[in-house]
PDB file of C-alpha atoms in Angstrom:
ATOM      1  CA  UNK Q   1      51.253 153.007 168.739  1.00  0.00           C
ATOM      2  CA  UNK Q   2      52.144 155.701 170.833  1.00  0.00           C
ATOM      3  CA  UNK Q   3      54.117 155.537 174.317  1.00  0.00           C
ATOM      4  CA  UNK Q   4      50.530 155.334 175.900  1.00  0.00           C
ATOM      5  CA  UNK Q   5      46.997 154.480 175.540  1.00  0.00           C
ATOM      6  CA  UNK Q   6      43.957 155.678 177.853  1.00  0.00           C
ATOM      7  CA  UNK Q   7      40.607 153.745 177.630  1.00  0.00           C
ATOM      8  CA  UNK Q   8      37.398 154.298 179.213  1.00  0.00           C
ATOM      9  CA  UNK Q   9      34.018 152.154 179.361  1.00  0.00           C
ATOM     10  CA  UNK Q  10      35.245 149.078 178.376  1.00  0.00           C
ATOM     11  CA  UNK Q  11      33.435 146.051 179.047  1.00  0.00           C
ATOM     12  CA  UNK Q  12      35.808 143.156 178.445  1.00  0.00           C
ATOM     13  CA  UNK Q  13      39.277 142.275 178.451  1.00  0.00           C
ATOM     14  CA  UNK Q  14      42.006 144.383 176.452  1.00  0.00           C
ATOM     15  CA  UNK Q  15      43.876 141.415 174.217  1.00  0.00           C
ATOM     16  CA  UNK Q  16      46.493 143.695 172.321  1.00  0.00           C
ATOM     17  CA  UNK Q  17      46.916 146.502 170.234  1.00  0.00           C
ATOM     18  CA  UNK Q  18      48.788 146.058 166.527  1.00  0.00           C
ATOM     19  CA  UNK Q  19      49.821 148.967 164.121  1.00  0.00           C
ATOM     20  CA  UNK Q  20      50.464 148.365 160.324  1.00  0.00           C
ATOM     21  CA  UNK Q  21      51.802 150.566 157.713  1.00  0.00           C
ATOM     22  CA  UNK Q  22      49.318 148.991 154.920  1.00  0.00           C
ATOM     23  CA  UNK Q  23      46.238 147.507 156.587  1.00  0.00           C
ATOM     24  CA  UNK Q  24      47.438 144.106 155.842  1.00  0.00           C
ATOM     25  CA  UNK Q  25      50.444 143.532 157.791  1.00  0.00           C
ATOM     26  CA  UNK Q  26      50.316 143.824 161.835  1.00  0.00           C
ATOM     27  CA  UNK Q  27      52.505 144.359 164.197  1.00  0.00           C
ATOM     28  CA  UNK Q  28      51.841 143.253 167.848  1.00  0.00           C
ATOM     29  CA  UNK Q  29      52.999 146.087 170.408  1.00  0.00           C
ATOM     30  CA  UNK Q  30      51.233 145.507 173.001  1.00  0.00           C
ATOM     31  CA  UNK Q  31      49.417 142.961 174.949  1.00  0.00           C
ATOM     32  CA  UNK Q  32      47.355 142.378 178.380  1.00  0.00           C
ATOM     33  CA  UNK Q  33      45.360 140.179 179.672  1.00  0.00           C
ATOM     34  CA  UNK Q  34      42.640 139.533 182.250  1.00  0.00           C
ATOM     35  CA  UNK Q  35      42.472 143.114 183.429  1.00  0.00           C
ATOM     36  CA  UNK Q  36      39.191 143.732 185.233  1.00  0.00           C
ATOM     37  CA  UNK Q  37      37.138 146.762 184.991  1.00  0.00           C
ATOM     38  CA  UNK Q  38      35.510 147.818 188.237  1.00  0.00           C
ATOM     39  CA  UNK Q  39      32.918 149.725 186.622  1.00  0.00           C
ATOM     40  CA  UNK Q  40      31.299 151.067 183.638  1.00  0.00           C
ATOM     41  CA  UNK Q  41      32.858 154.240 183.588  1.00  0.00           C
ATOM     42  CA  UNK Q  42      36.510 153.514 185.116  1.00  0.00           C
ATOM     43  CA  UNK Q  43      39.081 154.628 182.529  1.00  0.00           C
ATOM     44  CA  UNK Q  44      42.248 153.425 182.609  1.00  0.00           C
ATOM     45  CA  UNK Q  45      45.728 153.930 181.234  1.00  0.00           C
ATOM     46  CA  UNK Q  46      48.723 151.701 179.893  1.00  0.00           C
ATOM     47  CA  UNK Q  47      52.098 151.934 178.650  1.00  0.00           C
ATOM     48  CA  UNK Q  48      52.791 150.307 175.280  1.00  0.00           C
ATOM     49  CA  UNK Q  49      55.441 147.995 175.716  1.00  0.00           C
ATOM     50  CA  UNK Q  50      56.263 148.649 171.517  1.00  0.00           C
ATOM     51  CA  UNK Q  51      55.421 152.106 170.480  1.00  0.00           C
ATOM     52  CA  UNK Q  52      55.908 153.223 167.279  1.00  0.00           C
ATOM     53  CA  UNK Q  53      54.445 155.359 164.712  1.00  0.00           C
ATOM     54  CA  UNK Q  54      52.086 153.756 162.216  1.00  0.00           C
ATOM     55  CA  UNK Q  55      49.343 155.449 159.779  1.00  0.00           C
ATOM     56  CA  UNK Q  56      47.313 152.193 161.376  1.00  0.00           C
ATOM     57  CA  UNK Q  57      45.951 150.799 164.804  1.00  0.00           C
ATOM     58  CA  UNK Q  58      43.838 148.507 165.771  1.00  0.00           C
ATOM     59  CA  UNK Q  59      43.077 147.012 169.149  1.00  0.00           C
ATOM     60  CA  UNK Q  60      42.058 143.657 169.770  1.00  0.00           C
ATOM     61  CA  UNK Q  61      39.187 141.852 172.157  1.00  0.00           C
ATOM     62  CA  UNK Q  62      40.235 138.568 173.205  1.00  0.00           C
ATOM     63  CA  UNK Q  63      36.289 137.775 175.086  1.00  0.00           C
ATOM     64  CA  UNK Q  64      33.737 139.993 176.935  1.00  0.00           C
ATOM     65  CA  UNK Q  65      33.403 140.528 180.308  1.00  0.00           C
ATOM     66  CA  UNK Q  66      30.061 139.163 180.687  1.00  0.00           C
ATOM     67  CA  UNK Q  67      29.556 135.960 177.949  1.00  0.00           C
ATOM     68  CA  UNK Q  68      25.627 136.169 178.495  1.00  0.00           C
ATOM     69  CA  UNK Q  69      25.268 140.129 176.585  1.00  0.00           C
ATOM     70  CA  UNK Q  70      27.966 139.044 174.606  1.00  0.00           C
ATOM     71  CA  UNK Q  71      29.309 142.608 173.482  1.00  0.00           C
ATOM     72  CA  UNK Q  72      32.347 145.092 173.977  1.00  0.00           C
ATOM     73  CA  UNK Q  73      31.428 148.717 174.471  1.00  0.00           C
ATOM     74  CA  UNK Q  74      34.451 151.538 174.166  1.00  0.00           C
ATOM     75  CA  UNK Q  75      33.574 154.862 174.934  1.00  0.00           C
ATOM     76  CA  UNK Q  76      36.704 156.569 174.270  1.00  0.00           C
ATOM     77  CA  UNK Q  77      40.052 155.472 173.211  1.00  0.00           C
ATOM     78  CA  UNK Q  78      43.292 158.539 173.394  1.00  0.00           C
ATOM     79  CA  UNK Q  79      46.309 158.021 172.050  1.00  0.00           C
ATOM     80  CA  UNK Q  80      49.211 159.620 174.097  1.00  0.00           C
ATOM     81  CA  UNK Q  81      52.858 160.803 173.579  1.00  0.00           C
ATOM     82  CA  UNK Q  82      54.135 159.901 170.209  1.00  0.00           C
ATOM     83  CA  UNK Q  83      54.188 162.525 167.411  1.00  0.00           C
ATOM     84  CA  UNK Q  84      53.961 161.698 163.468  1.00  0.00           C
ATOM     85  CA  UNK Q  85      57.748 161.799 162.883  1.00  0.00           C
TER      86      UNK Q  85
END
């Protein structure tokens, strides 16, 4: 995963991000939890705590933001800073 990750128009909480070289093996590099959203549209930005380059990503929900619609909506998801070595 690279140095940073920018996400917009998520409803519900960011769990972690993993990056595998095969699809079946995953490496944790990052993980939050509880962060809040004030609105719809706010975008916000983190620093990986693990980059590294993988041909894989994947991030993971841990629960919604609001149980009764029951659903996670990303609008955009940008992968800053690290280069295919």
């Amino acid at each position: 995963m690279p140095p940073a990750l920018s996400l917009s128009r998520v409803a519900g909480w960011f769990h972690g991000g993993h990056g595998s070289n095969d699809g079946e093996s995953w490496t944790e590099l990052d993980r939050r939890t509880d962060i809040q959203w004030a609105c719809q549209t706010n975008r916000r930005s983190f620093e990986v705590s693990s980059p590294g380059y993988y041909p894989r990503y994947r991030i993971s929900i841990e629960r919604v933001g609001d149980p009764a619609r029951n659903k996670v909506a990303i609008a955009q998801v940008e992968w800053l800073g690290l280069e295919e070595p």
